[in-house]
Each structure stands twice: as C-alpha cells, then as structure tokens.
XYZ file of C-alpha atoms in Angstrom:
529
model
C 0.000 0.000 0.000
C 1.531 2.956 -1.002
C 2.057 6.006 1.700
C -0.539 8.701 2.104
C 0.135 11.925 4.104
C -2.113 14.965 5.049
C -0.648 17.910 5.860
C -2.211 20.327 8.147
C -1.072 24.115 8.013
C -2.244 26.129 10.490
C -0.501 29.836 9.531
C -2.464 32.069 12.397
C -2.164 30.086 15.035
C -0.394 32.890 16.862
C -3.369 34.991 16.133
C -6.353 32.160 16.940
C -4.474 31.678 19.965
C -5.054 35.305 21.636
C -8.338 35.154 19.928
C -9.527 32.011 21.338
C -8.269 33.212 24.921
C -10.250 36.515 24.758
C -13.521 35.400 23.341
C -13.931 31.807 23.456
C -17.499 30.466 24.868
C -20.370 28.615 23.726
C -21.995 31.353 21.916
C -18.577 32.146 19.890
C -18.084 28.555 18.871
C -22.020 28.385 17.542
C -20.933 31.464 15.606
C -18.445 30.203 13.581
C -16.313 33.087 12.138
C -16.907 35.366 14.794
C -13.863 34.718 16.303
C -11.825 35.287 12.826
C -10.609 38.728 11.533
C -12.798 40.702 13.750
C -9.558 43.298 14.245
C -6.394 43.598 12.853
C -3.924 42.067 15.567
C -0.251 41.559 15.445
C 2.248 39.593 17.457
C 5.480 40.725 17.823
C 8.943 39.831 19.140
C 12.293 41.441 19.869
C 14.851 40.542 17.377
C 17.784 41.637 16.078
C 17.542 44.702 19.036
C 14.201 45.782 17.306
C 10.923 44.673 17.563
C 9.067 42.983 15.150
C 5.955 41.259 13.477
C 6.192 37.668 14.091
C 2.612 36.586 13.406
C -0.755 38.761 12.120
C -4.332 38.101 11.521
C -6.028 38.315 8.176
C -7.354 41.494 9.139
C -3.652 43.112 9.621
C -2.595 41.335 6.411
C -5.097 43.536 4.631
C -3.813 46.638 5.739
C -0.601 45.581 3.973
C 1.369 44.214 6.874
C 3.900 41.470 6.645
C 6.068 39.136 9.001
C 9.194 40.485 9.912
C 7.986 44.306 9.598
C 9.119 46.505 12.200
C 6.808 47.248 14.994
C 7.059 51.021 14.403
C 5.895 50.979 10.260
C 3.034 48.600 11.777
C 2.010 51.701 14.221
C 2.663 54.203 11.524
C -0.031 52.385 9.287
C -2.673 51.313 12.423
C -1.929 53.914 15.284
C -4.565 51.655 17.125
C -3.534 48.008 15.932
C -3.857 45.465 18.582
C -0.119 43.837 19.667
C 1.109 40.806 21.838
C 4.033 39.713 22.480
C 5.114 36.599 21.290
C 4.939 33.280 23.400
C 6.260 30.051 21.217
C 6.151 28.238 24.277
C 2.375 28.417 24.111
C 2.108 27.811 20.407
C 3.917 24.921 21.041
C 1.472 23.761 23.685
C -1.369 24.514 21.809
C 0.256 22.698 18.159
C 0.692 19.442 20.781
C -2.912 19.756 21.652
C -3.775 20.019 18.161
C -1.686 16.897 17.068
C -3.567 14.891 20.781
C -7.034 15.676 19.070
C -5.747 14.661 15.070
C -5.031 11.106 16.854
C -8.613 10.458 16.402
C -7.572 10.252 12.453
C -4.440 8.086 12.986
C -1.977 7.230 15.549
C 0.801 8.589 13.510
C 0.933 12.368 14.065
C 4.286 14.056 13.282
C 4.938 17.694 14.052
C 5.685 20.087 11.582
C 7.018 23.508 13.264
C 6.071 25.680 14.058
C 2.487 25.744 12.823
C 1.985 22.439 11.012
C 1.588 18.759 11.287
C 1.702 15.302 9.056
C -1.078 12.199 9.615
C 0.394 9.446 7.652
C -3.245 8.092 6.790
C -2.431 4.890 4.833
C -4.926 3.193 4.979
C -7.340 4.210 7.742
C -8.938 7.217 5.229
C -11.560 4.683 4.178
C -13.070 4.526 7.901
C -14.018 7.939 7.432
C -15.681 7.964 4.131
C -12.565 8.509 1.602
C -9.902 10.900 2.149
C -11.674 13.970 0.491
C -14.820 12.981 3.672
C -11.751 12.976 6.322
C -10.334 15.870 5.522
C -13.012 18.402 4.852
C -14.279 16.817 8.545
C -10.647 17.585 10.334
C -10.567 21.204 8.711
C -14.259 21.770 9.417
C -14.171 20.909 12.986
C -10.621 22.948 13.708
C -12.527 25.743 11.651
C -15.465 25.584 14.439
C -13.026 25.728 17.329
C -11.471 29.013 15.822
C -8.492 27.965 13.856
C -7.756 28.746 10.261
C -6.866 25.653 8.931
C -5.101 24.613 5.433
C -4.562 21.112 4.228
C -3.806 18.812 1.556
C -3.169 14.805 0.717
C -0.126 13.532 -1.418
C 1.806 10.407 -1.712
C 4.807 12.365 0.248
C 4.994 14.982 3.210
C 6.995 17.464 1.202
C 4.358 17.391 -1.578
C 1.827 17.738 1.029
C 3.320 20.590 2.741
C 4.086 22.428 -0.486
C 0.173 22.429 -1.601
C -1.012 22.429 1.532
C 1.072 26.602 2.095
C -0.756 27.611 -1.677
C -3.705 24.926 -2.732
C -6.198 24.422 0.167
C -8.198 21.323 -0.219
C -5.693 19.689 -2.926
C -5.715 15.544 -2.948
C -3.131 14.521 -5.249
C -3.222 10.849 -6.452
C -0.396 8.431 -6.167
C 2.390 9.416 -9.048
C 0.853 12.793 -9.414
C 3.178 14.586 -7.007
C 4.953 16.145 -9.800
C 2.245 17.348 -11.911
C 0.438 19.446 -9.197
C 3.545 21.117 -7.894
C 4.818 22.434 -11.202
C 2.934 25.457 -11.379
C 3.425 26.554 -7.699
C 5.575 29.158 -6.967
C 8.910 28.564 -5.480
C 8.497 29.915 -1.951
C 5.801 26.956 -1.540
C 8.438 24.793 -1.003
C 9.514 26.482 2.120
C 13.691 26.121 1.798
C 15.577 29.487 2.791
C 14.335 33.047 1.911
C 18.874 33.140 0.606
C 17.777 30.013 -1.988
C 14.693 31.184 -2.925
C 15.961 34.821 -4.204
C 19.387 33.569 -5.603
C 16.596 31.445 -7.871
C 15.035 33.793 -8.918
C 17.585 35.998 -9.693
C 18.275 33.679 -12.172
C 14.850 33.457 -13.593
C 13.240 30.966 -12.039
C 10.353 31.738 -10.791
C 8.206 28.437 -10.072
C 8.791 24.701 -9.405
C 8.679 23.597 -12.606
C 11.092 26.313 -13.945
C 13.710 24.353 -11.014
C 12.563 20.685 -12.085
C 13.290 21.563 -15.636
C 17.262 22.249 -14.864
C 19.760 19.689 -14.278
C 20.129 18.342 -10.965
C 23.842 18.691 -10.383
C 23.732 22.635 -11.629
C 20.995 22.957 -8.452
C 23.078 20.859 -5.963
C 26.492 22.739 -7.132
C 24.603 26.281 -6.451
C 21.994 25.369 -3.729
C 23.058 21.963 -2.341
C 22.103 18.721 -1.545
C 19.448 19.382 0.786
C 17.530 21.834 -1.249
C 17.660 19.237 -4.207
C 16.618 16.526 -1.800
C 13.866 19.025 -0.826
C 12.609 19.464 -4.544
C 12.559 15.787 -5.542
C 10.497 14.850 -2.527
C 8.088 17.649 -3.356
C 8.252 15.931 -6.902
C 7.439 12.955 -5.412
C 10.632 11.519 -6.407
C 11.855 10.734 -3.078
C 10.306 10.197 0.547
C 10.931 11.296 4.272
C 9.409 9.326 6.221
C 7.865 11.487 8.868
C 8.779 10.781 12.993
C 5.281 10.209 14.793
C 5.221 11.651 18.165
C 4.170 8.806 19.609
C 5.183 5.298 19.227
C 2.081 2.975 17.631
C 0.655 0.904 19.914
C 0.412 -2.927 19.525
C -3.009 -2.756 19.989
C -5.676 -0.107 19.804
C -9.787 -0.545 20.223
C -11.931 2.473 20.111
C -15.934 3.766 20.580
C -17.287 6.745 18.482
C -20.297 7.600 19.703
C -23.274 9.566 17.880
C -24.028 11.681 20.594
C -21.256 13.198 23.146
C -21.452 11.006 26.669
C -20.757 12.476 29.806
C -22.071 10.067 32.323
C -19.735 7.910 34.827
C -21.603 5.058 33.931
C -21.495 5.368 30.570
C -17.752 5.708 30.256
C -17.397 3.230 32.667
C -19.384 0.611 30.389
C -17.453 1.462 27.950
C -13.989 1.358 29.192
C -15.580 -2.388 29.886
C -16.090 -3.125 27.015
C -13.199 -1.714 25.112
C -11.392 -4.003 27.173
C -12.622 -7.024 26.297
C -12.110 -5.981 22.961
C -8.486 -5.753 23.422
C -8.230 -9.130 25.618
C -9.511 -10.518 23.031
C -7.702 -9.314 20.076
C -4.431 -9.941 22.293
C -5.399 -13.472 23.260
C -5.063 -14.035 19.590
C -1.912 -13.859 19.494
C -1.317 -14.923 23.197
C -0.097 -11.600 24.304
C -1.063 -9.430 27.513
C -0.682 -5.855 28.390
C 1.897 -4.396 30.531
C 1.378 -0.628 29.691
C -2.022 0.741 29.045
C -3.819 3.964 27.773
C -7.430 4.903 27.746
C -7.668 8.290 25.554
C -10.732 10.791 25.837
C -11.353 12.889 22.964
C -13.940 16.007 24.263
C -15.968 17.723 21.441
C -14.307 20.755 22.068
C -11.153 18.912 20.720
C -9.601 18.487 24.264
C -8.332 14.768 24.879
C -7.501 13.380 28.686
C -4.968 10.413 28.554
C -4.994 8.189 31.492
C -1.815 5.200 31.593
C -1.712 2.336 33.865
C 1.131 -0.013 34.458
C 1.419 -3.571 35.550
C 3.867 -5.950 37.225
C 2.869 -8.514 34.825
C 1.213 -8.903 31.331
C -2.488 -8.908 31.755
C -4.765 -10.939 29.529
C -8.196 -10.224 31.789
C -10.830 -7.655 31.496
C -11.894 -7.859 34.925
C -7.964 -6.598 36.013
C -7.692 -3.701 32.832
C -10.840 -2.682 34.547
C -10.223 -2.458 38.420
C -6.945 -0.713 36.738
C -8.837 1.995 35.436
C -11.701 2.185 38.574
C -8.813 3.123 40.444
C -6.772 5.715 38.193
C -10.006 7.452 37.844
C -10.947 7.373 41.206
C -7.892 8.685 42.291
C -6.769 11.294 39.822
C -6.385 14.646 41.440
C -8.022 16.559 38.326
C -11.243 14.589 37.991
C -12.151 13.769 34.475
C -14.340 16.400 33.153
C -16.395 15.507 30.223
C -17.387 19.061 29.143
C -19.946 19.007 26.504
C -19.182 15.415 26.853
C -16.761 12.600 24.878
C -17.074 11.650 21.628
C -15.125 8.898 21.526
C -12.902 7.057 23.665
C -10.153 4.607 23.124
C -7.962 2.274 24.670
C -4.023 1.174 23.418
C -1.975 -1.070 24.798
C 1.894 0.610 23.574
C 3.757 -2.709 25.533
C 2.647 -5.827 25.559
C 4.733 -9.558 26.068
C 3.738 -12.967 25.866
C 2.047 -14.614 28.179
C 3.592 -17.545 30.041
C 1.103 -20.023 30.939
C 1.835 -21.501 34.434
C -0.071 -24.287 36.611
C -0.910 -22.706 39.739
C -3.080 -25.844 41.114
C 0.288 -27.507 42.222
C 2.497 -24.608 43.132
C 0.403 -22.475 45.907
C 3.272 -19.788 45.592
C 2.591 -18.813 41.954
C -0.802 -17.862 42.913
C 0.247 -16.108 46.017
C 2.871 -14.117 44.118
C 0.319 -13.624 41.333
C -2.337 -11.934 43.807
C 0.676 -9.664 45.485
C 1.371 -8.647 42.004
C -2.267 -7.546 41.399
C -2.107 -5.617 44.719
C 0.692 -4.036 44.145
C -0.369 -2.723 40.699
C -3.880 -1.627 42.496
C -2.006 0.386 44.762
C 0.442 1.891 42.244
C -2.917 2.968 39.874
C -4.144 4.454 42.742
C -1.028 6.501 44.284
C 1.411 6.216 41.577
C 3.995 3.893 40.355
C 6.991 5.592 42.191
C 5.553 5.870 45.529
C 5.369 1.822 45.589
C 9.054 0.895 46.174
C 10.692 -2.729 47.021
C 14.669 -2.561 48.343
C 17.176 -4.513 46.422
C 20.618 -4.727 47.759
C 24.212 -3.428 45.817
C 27.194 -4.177 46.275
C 28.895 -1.467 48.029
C 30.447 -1.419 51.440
C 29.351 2.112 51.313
C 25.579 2.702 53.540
C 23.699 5.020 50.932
C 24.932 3.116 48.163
C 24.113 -0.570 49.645
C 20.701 -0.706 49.088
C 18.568 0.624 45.969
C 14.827 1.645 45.810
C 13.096 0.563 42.515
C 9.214 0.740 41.577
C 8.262 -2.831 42.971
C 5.644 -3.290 39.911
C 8.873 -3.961 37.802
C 11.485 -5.112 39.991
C 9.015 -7.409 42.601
C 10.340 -11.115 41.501
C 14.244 -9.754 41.620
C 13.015 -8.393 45.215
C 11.615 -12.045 46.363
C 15.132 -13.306 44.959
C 17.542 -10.956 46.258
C 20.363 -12.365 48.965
C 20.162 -10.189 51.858
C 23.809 -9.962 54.052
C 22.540 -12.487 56.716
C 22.795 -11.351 60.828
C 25.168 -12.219 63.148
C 23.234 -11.549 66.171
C 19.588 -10.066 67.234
C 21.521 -6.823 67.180
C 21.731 -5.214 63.621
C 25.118 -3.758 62.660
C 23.413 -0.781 60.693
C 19.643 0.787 61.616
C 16.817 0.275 59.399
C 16.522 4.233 59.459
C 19.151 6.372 57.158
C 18.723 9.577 56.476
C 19.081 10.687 53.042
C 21.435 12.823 53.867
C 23.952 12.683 56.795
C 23.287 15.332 59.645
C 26.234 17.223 61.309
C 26.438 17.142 64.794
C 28.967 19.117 67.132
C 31.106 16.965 69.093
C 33.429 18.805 71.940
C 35.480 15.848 72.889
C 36.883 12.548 71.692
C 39.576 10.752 72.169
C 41.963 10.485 69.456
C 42.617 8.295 67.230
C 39.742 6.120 66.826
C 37.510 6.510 69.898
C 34.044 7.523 70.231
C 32.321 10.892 71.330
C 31.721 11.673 75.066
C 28.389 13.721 73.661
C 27.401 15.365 71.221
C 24.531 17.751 70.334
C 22.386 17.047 67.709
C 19.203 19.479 66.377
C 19.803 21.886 69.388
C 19.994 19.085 72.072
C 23.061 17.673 74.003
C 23.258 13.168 74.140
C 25.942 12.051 76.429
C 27.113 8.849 75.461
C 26.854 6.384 77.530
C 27.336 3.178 75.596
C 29.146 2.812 72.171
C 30.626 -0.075 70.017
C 32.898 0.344 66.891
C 34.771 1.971 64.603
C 33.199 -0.055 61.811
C 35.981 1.759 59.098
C 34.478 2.537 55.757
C 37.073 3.892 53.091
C 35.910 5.685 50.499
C 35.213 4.138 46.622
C 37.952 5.859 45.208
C 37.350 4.954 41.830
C 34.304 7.156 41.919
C 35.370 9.898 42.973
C 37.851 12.477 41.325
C 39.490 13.641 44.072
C 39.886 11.442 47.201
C 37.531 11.147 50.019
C 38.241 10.757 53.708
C 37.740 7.603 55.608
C 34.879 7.523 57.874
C 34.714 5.694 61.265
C 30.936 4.307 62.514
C 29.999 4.054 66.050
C 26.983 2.947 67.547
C 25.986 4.802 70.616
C 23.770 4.929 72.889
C 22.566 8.051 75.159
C 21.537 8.121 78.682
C 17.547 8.078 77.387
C 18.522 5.049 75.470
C 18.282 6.191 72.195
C 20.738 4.832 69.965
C 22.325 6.332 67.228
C 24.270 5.590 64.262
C 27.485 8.453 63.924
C 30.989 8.216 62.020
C 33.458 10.608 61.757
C 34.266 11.770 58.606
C 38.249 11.181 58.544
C 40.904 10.209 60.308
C 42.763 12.442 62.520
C 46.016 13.840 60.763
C 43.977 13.044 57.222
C 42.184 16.068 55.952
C 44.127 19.592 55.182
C 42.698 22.805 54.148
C 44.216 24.526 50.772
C 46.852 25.410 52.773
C 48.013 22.157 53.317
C 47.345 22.873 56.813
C 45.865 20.319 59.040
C 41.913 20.679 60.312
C 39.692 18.192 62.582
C 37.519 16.054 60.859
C 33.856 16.755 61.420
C 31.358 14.466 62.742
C 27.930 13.373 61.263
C 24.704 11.106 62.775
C 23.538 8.764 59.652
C 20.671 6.865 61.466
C 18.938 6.471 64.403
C 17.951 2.391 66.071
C 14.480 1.601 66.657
C-alpha cells in the first residue's frame, strides 16, 4: 500500500491563539467566524535589538502588513492596531494539543514547526468515508473551534506541505506529485528566503522552472538538501515522517453519535473496550503491561490516562479495576465538558504470556495476587511511591541498598540475597537519612575513639554506651578527588536512644588549601528503633 500523508497548516495560530483566549465560549463557537478577523492584531517579538511582526491576523494582512515588519511601520499604518508579544512556548502547547485531538484520524501524528503537522493516513482514510470525507471533517471541525486551517493529501509529506502553504483542499493521487507542484511558486516549497531569491535571480520563478534544470547545476549552487527538498516535493523521493508517539500494539476504540458524559457510561465502555483488546491480544497470546485509555472532548480536548502492571495482563476484569482506580484517584477529575465523543484504549507494551499451573504450586498464585495488589495500589497513588529494596554491592551505607518501583522489579526483590545477621543486634539501623546530619562533638579521644556527647538538632546526648569503629574507606574509583575515611559508632545516650554516627576522617587526614591540618567533622547517619 503505497504512503498517504495529510498535511495540516495552520498559519495564524499565533493569532487564533489570543483570539480564542479573549472570546472563546459557547456562543462564539455556535458562531463560527466570529472569532476570525474581527480586528487587525499583530504579534510581535524582539529581534535583532528591534521589535518585530512575528505573526498577524487576516485582518492586519489587509492593511498591507507582513512578518518580519518593524513594529514602528506597523504603528505608523494602524496607530490603534492590537499587539502581543510573542509566546512560542504556548504555540507549542497549543500545536501538541492540536496533534492529541488529530489522533482520532491516525496514531501517527508528526509535528511540523512551528504551525503544522503530518497524519500518515495509509490506509485508515476509508473509515471515514474517503480521504476527500476525512479531511473536509478535520478542517471543518478545527474551523469551528477558531483555527484557520489549510490542508492537503499527497503520496509524500513534502508534496503535502508544499500544496497544503498555496492549494487548500488539494488531494493529489499516487504518481501525481509532480504534476500538481509544477505550477506553484517557489516559496511553496519552504527552503531558505537566501535560496529562494538567488533562484530567482536567475529566472526561475516556479517549481517547474527548477525541475526543468539539471540536478547537479541545483546541488552545485543550492546543495544537496535543497535538491533533496525538490525531488520529494516531486514525489521523487520520501521522508518518512517521525510520529510523536510510538504505535501501539493494539488499539480498540468507541465513536459515539451523541457526546457522553455520564460515569456510567464511560465506565461501560472502558468495559467493554477491554474485552475488545483481551480478546484481540489473546489471539496472538499476548497481555498488556502498559495501558492507555484516551478521551477525545468535542471541544477537541483529549484526557490520557496510563496504567502499568507488574505482569502482562490478559483479563478484562484486572484492565478494569486498573482503570476504577486511576479514575478514582486522579487529582483533576475527568471532566467531560460538553461530553466525549469517543474514547479509546491502546496497549503501547505488551509480552507474551507464560502459561503456568498454579493448582500444584500455591506460591505462583500467592505471588500472582501480590502482584495484582501491588499494581492496584500503584494505579491508585502512583507507580513511584510503591518501592521494594534490592541490595548493591557497596560497602558504602547510601549506596548498599537501591529503591526501585516494585511493579517492575518485585520477583528480583523475592530473589535478592540479603547480608545475613550475626546476632539479634543489627550492625546498621533500618533508618538512614538521606542525607547525613552534622552534629557538634566537643570531645573525643583520638585516634579512633568515640564521642563523650554530642549535640544534635539543638539538644546535648551524652554517650553512655558505644561499640565500633566499623571503618568505611571511600570508593575511590568514583570519585575524582579522594575522600576521607569515615569511622561508625553505635551509641547509645543516657535516654537510650541509639544512634548511628561516624566521623568523617581520620585524625592527621584532611588539610585545608593550605596544606594545613583541620579536625575532621562528625555526622549522625541513622537512628535504632
């Protein structure tokens, strides 16, 4: 099947984005154009030390304004011309929100910056009546929500784009690229303003008048990329575009006639999209370990909800609890507007399922219902707040142990060879601080002995028990320049708390920049229950 790509040009979307902010509502959208061209408005940016017009409506381009104007001839034509500053950062945004709603079309939604995009719609146009049905529905609904929209179909991007900047509405058919972008002018094809001049200084004035000359004159004046550029516009060469987003293994979806809004309703459906997907995966004998369910709102806003598991799923019932709990425990509840109009729900990584017979192993089917509690709780409060311990092999104490999200690392966890105890007394407190706390220390005797107190957060511990130095040296081979040793002392004050310090060096070990000997400073690293 050969490729198919729309291109969507959206060339005010400075503009409809102040526009939509100021008067968007109900009544506006109902209206259609009224939120198009009602005043001449300009957005401008500092470059270059002056300021100047970086976007404008189709109002200012009336009055004879262009991009890249200075701000001051603007003025001196429209004393009373409406001006913004620039924010790309929130074209950006709003492009990406753009591109989350065209996923309704196809998965594969490429940006084009900074006002464009590509849907590679091989072969999912038929779903929506043809391609000419699909896109005169993507432009008319963008047109509703206050955009001014420009598109075009072609058996490449570059083809695509080119029509798409002069011939609104163009489908070409496969091996027709070069025919329909003959007559265009050059600066359709969008290469640099510098290439585009130098051409036509040398009487060239449309595509055709470039595709006519030999390739190597255009590469030895222009180079490669700008005869790359032409023969994909000729549809003599492809670029594949870069989706976004990765496709998913599996996607199901529900249109729906009427927009829903109802938490029963979406929560039938979510359901029953997922026993659509079981059983399309069960097919090939695959389950889910990462899934999406998508909301697309009628006003073109779409809420994306992901849930993980330890292990691939192949049950309804557990993609559904899944999703109960996400939803119940999102912090920005799911608001359906004017209500969904369709909802779908991907799987992006799946694995094969491994069969096992629980009946004669009880463990499997205990470790099978931890894993489905732990990926209840993770849905609910997140996957990082669930954490298992796995040890590391380091004599160091903040490097000996490592905290991992348990709904990936939970069998390594059951497996992992914890140092075993000597004794009922542990060497090292289940407690560490994150980060080491200095405490003051008046007195110690040198070289390797404990404190006789210390105050720690304001209060003063005399020691009345301690046991050590446990030496540590430093990992050296970490570390660019060398670290002092540390000695570790368990101690124990006269309330019978017991505390975990070191000293951080040896006596006679650290030196200033001066070379000049100073006393090591002492830390507390835990605390014993």
């Amino acid at each position: 099947m050969k490729r198919r790509i729309l291109s969507l040009w959206l060339p005010r979307l400075p503009t409809d984005r102040i526009k939509r902010q100021r008067s968007w509502s109900f009544e506006a959208r109902a209206v259609g154009n009224a939120l198009h061209d009602t005043k001449p408005l300009i957005i401008a940016a500092k470059e270059s030390n002056a300021w100047q017009i970086t976007a404008l409506n189709d109002a200012a381009a009336k009055l004879g304004l262009e991009i890249g104007l200075p701000l001051a001839n603007a003025r001196a034509v429209c004393p009373d011309i409406d001006v913004c500053d620039a924010d790309p950062v929130a074209d950006a945004e709003l492009l990406n929100a753009i591109a989350d709603w065209c996923d309704r079309f196809t998965p594969l939604v490429a940006l084009d910056p900074p006002h464009g995009l590509f849907l590679d719609i091989t072969g999912c146009a038929h779903l929506f009546g043809g391609e000419a049905t699909l896109m005169k529905q993507l432009c008319a609904t963008l047109h509703r929500q206050g955009f001014i929209v420009s598109a075009a179909i072609a058996g490449t991007s570059i083809c695509a784009r080119t029509l798409s900047r002069y011939a609104h509405g163009r489908i070409v058919a496969a091996g027709d690229e070069s025919k329909a972008v003959m007559p265009l002018p050059l600066y359709a094809l969008g290469a640099d303003d510098a290439i585009i001049r130098g051409l036509r200084r040398a009487g060239l004035r449309t595509i055709g008048d470039v595709a006519g000359r030999g390739r190597h004159e255009i590469t030895a004046r222009f180079g490669t990329a700008f005869t790359a550029l032409l023969e994909q516009a000729l549809g003599q060469g492809d670029n594949p575009i870069s989706p976004r987003k990765p496709l998913p293994d599996y996607i199901v979806e529900k249109r729906f006639p009427e927009p829903v809004a109802t938490d029963a309703v979406i929560a039938s459906t979510l359901n029953a999209l997922a026993r659509m997907l079981i059983a399309a995966m069960e097919k090939q004998g695959k389950g889910a370990r990462h899934l999406e369910a998508s909301f697309f709102r009628t006003d073109g806003v779409v809420r994306v909800i992901a849930a993980q598991t330890g292990q691939a799923v192949n049950r309804s019932e557990v993609i559904d609890r899944l999703f109960r709990e996400r939803l119940d425990a999102i912090a920005d509840p799911l608001d359906p507007g004017f209500g969904f109009d369709m909802i779908r729900l991907s799987a992006s990584h799946t694995e094969i399922v491994v069969q096992q017979q629980s009946d004669l192993d009880t463990n499997i089917h205990a470790n099978d219902e931890l894993l489905a509690l732990v990926d209840r709780i993770a849905a609910r409060i997140g996957m990082r707040r669930v954490l298992i311990y796995l040890p590391v092999d380091s004599h160091l104490p903040e490097r000996a142990v490592m905290a991992l999200p348990a709904q990936h690392h939970l069998a390594a966890a059951m497996q992992a060879a914890w140092p075993a105890r000597e004794d009922d007394t542990p060497l090292r407190p289940l407690r560490m601080f994150e980060q080491p706390e200095q405490i003051k220390v008046d007195h110690a005797e040198v070289p390797d002995k404990p404190p006789k107190s210390f105050t720690w957060r304001r209060m003063e511990h005399v020691v009345l028990r301690a046991e050590g130095p446990e030496r540590i040296a430093m990992e050296w081979w970490r570390a660019q320049e060398q670290q002092p040793t540390r000695d570790y002392f368990r101690v124990e004050d006269k309330q019978g708390q017991r505390f975990w310090i070191y000293r951080d060096g040896l006596y006679g070990e650290i030196r200033d920049k001066e070379n000049e000997l100073i006393e090591p400073k002492w830390f507390v690293h835990g605390v014993f229950a």
